[in-house]
Short mmCIF file of C-alpha atoms in Angstrom, two decimals:
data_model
loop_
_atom_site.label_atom_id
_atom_site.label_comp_id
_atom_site.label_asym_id
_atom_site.label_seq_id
_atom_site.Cartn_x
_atom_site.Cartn_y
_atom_site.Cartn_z
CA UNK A 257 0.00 0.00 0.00
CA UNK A 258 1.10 4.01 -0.76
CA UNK A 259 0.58 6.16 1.39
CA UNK A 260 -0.33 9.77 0.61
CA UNK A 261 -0.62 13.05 2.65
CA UNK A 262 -4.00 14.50 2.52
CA UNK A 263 -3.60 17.95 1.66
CA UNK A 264 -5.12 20.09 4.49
CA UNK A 265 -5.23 23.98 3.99
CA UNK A 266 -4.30 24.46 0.74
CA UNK A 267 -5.12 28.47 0.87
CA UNK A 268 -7.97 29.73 -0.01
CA UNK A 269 -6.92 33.24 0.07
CA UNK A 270 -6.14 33.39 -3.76
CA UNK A 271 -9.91 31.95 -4.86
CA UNK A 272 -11.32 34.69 -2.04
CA UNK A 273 -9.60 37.74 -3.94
CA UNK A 274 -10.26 36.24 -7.28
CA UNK A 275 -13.85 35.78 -6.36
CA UNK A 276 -14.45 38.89 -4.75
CA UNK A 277 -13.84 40.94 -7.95
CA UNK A 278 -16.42 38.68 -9.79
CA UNK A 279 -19.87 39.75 -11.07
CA UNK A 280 -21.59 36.52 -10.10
CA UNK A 281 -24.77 35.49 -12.13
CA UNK A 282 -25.35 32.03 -9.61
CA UNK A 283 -28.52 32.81 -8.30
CA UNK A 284 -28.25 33.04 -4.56
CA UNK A 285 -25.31 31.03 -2.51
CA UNK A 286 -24.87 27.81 -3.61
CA UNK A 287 -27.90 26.12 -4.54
CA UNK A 288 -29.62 26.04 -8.13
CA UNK A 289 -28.12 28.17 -10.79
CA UNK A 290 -27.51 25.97 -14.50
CA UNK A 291 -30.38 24.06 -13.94
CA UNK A 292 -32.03 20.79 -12.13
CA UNK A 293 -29.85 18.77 -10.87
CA UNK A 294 -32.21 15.75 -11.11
CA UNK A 295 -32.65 14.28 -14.67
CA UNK A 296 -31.39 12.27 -17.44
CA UNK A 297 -27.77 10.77 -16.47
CA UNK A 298 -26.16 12.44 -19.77
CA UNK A 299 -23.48 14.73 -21.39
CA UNK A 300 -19.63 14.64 -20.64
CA UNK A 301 -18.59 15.53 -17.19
CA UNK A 302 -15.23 17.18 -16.39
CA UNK A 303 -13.75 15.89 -13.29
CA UNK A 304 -10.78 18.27 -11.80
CA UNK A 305 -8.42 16.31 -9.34
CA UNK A 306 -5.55 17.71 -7.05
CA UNK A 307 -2.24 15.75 -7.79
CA UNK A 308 -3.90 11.93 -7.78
CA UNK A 309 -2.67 11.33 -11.48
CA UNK A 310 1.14 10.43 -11.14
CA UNK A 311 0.38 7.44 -8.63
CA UNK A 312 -3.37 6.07 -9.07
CA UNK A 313 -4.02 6.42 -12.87
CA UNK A 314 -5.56 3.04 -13.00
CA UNK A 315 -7.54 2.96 -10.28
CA UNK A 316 -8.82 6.46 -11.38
CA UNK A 317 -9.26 4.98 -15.30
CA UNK A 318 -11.19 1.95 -13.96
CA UNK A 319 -13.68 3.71 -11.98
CA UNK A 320 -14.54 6.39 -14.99
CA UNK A 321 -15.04 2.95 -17.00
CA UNK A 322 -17.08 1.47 -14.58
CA UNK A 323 -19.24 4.49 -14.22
CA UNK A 324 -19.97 4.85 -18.00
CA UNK A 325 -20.94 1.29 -17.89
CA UNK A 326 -23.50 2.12 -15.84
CA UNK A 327 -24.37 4.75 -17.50
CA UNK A 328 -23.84 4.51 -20.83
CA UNK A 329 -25.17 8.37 -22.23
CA UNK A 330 -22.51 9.54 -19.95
CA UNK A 331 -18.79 10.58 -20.65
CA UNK A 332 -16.09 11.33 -18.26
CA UNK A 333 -12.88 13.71 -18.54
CA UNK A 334 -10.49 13.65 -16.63
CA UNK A 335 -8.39 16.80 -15.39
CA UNK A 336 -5.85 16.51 -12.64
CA UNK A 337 -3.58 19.45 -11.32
CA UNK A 338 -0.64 19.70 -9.42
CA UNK A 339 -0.58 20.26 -5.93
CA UNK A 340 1.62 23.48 -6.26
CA UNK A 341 -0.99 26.42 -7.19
CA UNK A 342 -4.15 24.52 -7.15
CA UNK A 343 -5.52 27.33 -5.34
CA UNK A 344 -5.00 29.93 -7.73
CA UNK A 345 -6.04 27.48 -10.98
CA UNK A 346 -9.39 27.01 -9.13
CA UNK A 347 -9.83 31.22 -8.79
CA UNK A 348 -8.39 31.30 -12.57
CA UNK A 349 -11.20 29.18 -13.66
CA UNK A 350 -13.70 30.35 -11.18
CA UNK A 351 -13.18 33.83 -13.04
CA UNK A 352 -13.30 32.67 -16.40
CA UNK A 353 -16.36 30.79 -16.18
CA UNK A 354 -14.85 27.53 -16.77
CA UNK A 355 -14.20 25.54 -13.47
CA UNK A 356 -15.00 21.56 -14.18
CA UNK A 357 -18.11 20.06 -13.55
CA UNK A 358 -16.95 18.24 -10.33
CA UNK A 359 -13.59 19.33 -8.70
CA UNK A 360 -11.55 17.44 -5.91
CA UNK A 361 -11.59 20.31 -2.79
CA UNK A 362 -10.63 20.80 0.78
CA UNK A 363 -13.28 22.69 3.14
CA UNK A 364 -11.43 25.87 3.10
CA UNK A 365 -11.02 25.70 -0.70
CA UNK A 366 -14.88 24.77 -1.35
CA UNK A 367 -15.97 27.99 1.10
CA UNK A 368 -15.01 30.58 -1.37
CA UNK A 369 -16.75 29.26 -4.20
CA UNK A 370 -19.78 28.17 -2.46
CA UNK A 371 -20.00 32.10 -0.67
CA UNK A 372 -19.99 32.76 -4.93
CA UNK A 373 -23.04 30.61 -5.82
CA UNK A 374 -20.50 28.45 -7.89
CA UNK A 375 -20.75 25.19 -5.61
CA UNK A 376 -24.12 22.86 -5.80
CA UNK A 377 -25.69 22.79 -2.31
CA UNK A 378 -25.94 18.98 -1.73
CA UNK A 379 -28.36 19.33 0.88
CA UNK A 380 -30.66 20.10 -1.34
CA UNK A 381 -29.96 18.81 -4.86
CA UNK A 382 -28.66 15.49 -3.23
CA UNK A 383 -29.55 14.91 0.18
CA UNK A 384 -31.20 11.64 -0.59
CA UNK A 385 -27.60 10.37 0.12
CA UNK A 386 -26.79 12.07 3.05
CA UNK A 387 -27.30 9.13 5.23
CA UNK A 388 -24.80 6.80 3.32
CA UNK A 389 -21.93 9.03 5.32
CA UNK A 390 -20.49 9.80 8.90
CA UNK A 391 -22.34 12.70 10.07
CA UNK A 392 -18.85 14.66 10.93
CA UNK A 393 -17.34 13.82 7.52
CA UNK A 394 -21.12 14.95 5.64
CA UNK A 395 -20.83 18.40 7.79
CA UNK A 396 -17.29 18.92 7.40
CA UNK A 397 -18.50 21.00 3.81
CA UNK A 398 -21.00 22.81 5.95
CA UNK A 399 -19.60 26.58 5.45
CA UNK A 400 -20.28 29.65 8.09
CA UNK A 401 -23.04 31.70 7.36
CA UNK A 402 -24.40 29.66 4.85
CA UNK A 403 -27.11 26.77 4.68
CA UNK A 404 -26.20 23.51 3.11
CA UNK A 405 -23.65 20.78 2.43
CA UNK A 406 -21.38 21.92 -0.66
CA UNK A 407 -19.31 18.73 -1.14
CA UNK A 408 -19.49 15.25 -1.10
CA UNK A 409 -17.34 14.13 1.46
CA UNK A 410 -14.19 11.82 0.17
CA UNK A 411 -10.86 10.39 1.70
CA UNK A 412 -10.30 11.01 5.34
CA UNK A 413 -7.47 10.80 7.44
CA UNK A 414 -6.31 11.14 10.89
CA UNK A 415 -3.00 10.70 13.08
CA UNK A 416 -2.25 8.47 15.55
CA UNK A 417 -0.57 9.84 18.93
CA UNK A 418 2.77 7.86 19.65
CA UNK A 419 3.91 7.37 23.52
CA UNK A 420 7.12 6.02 24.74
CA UNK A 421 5.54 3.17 27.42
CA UNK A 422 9.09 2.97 28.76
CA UNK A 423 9.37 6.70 29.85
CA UNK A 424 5.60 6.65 31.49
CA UNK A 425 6.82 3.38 33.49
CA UNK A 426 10.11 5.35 34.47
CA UNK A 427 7.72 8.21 35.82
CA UNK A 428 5.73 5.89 37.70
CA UNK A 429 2.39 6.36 35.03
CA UNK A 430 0.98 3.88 33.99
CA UNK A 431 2.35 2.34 30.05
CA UNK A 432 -0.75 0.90 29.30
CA UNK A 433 -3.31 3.87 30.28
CA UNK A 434 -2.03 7.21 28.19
CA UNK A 435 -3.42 10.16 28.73
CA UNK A 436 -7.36 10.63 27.09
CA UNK A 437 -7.72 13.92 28.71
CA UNK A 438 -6.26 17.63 28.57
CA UNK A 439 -6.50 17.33 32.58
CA UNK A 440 -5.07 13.89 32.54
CA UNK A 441 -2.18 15.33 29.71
CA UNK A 442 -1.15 17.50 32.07
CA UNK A 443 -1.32 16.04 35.07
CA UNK A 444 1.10 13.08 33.60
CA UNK A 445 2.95 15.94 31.96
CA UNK A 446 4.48 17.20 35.32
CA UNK A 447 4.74 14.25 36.89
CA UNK A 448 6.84 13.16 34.46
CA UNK A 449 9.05 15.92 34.20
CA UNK A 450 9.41 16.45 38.21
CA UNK A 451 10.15 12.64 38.28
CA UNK A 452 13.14 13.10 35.48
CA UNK A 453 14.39 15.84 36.86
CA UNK A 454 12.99 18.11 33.72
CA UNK A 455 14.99 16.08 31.47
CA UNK A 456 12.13 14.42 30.18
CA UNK A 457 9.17 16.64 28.48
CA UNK A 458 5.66 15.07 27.70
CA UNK A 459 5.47 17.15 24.45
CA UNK A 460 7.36 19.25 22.18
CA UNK A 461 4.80 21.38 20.24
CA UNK A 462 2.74 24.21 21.64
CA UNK A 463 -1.18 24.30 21.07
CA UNK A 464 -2.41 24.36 17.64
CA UNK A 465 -6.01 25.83 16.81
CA UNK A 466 -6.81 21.71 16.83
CA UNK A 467 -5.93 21.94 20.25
CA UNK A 468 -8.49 24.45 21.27
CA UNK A 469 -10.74 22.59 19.62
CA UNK A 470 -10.28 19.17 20.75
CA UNK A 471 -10.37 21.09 24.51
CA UNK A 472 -14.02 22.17 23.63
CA UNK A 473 -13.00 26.21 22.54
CA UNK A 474 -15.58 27.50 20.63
CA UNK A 475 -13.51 28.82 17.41
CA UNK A 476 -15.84 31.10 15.66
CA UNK A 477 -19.26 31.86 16.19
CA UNK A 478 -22.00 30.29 14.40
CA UNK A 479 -22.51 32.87 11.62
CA UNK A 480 -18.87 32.67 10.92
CA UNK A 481 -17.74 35.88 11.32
CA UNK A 482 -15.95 36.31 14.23
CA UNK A 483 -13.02 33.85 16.07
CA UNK A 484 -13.55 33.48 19.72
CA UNK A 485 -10.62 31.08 20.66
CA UNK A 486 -9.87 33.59 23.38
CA UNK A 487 -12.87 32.74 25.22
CA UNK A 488 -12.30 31.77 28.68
CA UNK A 489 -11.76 28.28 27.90
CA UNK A 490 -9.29 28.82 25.37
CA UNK A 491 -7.43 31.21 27.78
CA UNK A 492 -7.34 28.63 30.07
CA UNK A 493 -5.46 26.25 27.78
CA UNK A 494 -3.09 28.82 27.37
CA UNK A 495 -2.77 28.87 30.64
CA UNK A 496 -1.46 25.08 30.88
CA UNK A 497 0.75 24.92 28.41
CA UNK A 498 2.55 27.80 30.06
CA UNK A 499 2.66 26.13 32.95
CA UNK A 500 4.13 22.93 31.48
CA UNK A 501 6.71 24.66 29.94
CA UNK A 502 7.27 26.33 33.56
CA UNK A 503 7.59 22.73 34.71
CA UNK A 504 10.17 21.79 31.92
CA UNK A 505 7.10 19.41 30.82
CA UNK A 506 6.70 20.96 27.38
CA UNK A 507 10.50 20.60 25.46
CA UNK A 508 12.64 23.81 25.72
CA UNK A 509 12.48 24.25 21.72
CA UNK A 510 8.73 23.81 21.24
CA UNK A 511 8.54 27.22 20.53
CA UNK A 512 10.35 27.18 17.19
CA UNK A 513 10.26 23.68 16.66
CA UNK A 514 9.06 22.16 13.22
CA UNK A 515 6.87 18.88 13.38
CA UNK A 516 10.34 17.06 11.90
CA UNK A 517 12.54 18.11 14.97
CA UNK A 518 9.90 17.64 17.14
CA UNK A 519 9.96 13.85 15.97
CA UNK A 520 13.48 13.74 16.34
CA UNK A 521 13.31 14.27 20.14
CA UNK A 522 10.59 11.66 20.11
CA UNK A 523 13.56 9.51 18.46
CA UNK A 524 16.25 9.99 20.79
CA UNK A 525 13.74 9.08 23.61
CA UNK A 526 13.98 13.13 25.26
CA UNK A 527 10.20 13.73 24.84
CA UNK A 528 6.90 11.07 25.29
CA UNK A 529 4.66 11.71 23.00
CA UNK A 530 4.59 12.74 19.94
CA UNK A 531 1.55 12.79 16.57
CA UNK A 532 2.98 10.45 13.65
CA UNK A 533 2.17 8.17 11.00
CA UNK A 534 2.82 4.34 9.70
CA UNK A 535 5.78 5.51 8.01
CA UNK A 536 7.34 7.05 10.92
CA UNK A 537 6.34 3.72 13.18
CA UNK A 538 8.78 1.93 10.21
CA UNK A 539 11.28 4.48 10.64
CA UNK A 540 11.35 3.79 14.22
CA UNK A 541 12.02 -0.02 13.82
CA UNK A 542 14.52 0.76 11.40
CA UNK A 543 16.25 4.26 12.85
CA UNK A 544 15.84 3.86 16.60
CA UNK A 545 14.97 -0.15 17.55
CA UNK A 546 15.41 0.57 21.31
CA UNK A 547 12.26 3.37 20.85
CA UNK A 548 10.30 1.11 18.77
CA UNK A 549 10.38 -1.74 21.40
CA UNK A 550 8.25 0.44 23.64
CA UNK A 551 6.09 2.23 20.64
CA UNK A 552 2.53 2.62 22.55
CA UNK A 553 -0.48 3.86 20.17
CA UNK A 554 -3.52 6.06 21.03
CA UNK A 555 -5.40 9.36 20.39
CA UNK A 556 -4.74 12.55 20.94
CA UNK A 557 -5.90 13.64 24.09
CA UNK A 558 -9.31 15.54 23.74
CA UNK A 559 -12.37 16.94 26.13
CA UNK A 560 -14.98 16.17 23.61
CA UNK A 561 -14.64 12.13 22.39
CA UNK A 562 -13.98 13.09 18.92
CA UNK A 563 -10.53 12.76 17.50
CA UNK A 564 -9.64 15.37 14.48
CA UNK A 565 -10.78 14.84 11.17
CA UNK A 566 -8.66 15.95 8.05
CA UNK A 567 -11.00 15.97 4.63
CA UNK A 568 -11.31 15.48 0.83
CA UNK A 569 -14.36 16.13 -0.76
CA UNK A 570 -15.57 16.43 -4.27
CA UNK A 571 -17.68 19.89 -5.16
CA UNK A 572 -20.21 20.12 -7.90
CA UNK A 573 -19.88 23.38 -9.95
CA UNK A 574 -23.63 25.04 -9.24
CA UNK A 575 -23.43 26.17 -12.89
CA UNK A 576 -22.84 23.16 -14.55
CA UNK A 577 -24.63 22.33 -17.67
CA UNK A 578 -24.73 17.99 -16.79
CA UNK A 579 -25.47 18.83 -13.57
CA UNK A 580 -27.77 15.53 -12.75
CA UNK A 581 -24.35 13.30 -14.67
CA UNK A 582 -21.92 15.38 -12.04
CA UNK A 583 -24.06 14.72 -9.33
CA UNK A 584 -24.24 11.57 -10.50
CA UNK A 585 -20.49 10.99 -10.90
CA UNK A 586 -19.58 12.49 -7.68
CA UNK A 587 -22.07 10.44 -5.83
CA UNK A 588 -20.72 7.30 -7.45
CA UNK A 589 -16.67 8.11 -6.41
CA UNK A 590 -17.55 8.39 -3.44
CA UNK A 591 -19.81 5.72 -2.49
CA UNK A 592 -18.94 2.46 -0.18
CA UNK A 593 -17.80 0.43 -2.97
CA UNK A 594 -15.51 2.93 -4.44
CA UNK A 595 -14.04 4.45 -1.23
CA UNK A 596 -13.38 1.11 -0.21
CA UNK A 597 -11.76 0.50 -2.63
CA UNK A 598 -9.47 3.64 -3.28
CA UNK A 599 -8.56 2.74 0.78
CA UNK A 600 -6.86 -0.47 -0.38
CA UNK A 601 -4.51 1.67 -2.59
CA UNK A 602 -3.57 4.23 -0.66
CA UNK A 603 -3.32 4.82 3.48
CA UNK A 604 -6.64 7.04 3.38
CA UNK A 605 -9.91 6.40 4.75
CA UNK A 606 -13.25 5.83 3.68
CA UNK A 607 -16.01 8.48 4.59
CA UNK A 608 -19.02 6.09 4.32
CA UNK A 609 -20.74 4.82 7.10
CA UNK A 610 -19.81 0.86 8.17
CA UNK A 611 -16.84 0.84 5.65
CA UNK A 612 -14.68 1.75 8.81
CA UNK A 613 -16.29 -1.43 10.12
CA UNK A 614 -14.26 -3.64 7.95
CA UNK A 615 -11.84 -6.57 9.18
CA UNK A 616 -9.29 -4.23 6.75
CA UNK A 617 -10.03 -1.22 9.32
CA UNK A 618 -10.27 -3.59 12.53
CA UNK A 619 -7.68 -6.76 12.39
CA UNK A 620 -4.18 -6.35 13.12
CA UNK A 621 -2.02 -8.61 11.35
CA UNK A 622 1.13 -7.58 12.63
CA UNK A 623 2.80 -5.22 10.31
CA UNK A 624 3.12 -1.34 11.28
CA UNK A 625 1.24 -0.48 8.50
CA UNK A 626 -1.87 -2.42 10.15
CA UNK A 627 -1.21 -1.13 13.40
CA UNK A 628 -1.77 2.67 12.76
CA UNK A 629 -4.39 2.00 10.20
CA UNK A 630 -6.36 -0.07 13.05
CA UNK A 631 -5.63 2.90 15.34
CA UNK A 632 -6.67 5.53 12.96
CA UNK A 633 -9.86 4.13 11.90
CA UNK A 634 -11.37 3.40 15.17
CA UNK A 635 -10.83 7.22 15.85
CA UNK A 636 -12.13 8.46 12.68
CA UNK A 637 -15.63 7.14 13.37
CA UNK A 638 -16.78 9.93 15.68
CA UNK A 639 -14.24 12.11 14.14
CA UNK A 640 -14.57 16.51 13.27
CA UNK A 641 -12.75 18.46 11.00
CA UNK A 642 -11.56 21.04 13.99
CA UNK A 643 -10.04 23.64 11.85
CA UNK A 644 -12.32 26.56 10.72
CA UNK A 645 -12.55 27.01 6.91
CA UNK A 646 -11.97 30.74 7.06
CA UNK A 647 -8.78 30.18 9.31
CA UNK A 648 -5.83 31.43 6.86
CA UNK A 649 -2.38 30.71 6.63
CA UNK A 650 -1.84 33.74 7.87
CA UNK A 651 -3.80 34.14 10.70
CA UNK A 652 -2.38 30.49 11.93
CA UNK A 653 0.98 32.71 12.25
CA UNK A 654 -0.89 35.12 14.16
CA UNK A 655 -2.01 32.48 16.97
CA UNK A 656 1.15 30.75 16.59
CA UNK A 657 3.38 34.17 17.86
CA UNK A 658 0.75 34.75 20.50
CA UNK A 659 0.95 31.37 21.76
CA UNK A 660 4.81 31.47 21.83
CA UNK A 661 4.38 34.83 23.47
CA UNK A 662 1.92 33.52 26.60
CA UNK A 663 3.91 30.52 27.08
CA UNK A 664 6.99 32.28 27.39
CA UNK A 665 5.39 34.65 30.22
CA UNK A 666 6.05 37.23 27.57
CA UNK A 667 2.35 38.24 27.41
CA UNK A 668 -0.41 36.52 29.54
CA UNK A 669 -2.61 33.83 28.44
CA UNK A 670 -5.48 36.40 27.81
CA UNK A 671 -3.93 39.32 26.25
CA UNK A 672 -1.73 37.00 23.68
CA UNK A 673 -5.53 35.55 22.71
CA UNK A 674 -7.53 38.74 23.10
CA UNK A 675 -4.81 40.46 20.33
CA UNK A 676 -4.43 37.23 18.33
CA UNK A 677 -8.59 37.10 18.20
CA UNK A 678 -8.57 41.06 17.11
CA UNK A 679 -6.26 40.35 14.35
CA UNK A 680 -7.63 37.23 12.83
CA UNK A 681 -10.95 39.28 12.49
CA UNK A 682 -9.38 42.23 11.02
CA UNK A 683 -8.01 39.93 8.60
CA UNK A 684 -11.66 38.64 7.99
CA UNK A 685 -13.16 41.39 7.07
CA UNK A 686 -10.60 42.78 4.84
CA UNK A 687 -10.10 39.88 3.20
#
């Protein structure tokens, strides 16, 4: 099996200026403009992928084949382009009027167009199939301030949280009950360092807007136009995570530290947890056999049961002119049978109800590969996608100075939010 990286924010920035300048003739957000989409499965449908071609152009050629089997009036093109400036081909052909009939999106990605009137609300033209999907993965194209569904939801994917059983039984925790909670994270998180002598941190990354979400922060309010992660409750996780770095529980460099050097202190056994993936569990038995030996697996800690969900899903263009075929078509990618089967070629995860349910999703059989993939999928069940759709690149920087700032005891825990808030929602509204 390959495995691929789900691309997560891809920015959306460049389709939000493009868009903004446009003259729109959809007929209200999302929804009905270029027609019914019920009707007569005909026409040729353009179908726009993001960097899939290179490694799955079978599987990709079978399933077009299989679909105009079934329907035979029907006619399939495929268009895939390249990770680098997706963004900016989707506001090019938003703006020219010729965006493909179904295109392969992220949430942030599909907001954009759908706040344009240029993505088919599913809810309504296809809701009949709502039910054949987890709820989290169906609402993860819900967009702020608008009603609807504006994508059917694809490949998911998820990480598994690494621990280091030997360090916990050195601390005196228990190896075979990690952390579930932020209260429990933290609590081991001192321990640990106060029984090392602060040579030992729990963690080596500071909180991440996931993080406030997984605590139970409310990010934005429900009209989407303000962020309010600097609500009490996100002040107060703030306020933890300086106090583990206080402690020495949080690593000395996880204020600058990239998500590769924070692995490497997972590596040379100086921190205890740490996010990863199959391929870094093979690196481990390969790189570092005295780590791997004592390789625990579980989710990140969270307040609210559900794990993080990161999302594919495939948008129908609103103004489409085989609207009922690309309905059609995007239904039929992404149903059971399909996802299932994509799965078994690549280290992704279906988004259909039960298919997570599978002895492929539930059996161990030994290998690493198995042994995330088991992990991950029980997870994904209950899973959200945490991260707001309107949250730029850019305004991640924003939180990620005023973190660094409040854990530091540069700033405190509610001025660092209060400015970070105030700036994100400039940003907002200017665009």
């Amino acid at each position: 099996m390959r495995r691929v990286t789900v691309p997560r924010r891809a920015g959306a920035a460049a389709v939000v200026l493009a868009l903004s300048a446009l003259t729109l003739t959809a007929c209200g957000s999302g929804g009905g403009a270029g027609g019914s989409a019920s009707g007569k499965v005909e026409g040729q449908v353009t179908f726009q992928t993001w960097n899939l071609k290179a490694n799955f152009k079978d599987y990709f050629e079978g399933l077009i084949k299989d679909f105009e089997r079934k329907y035979p009036d029907a006619r399939v093109k495929w268009i895939d382009q390249p990770a680098e400036g997706y963004p900016e081909k989707l506001s090019a052909d938003a703006a020219g009027g010729t965006l493909p009939d179904v295109v392969n999106v992220s949430p942030d990605l599909a907001y954009p167009l759908a706040k344009a009137g240029l993505a088919l609300d599913l809810e309504k033209a296809a809701g009949k199939y709502r039910g054949e999907y987890l709820d989290g993965a169906w609402k993860s194209h819900e967009m702020p301030g608008l009603p609807g569904v504006y994508a059917f939801p694809w490949y998911l994917n998820t990480g598994p949280m690494f621990y280091n059983k030997e360090l916990f039984r050195k601390a005196g925790l228990d190896p075979d009950a990690p952390p579930t909670t932020y209260d429990q994270l933290f609590t081991d998180a001192v321990a640990m360092a106060r029984k090392s002598g602060r040579r030992i941190a729990m963690l080596a990354s500071t909180p991440s807007i996931e993080d406030f979400g997984r605590y139970g922060v409310r990010l934005m309010n429900t009209r989407g136009t303000e962020f309010t992660f600097n609500e009490p409750k996100g002040v107060e996780l703030l306020g933890h995570y300086r106090e583990l770095y206080a402690a020495g529980a949080l690593d000395s460099q996880a204020l600058t530290a990239q998500a590769e050097s924070a692995g490497r202190k997972f590596e040379q056994q100086s921190v205890a947890m740490n996010p990863g993936s199959a391929l870094d569990l093979q690196n481990f038995k390969k790189d570092a056999p005295s780590l791997y030996r004592h390789i625990g697996i579980t989710d990140a800690a969270n307040n609210t049961g559900k794990a993080n969900m990161y999302v594919q899903g495939l948008m129908v263009n609103a103004q489409s002119k085989v609207k009922p075929a690309a309905v059609a078509f995007a239904h039929f990618v992404t149903d059971k049978k399909n996802q299932m089967a994509f799965a078994k070629e690549v280290t992704i995860f279906p988004s259909t109800k039960g298919s997570l349910d599978d002895p492929y999703f539930t059996k161990e059989d030994g290998t690493d590969a198995t042994r995330v993939r088991v992990a991950s999928a029980k997870s994904l069940t209950t899973a959200v996608n945490y991260t707001p759709v309107l949250l730029s690149d850019q305004m991640k920087t924003v939180l990620r100075n005023a973190v660094a700032r409040a854990v530091q005891g540069k700033q405190s825990p509610k001025a660092a939010l209060d400015g970070a808030a105030a700036e994100c929602n400039r940003l907002l509204k200017t665009g």
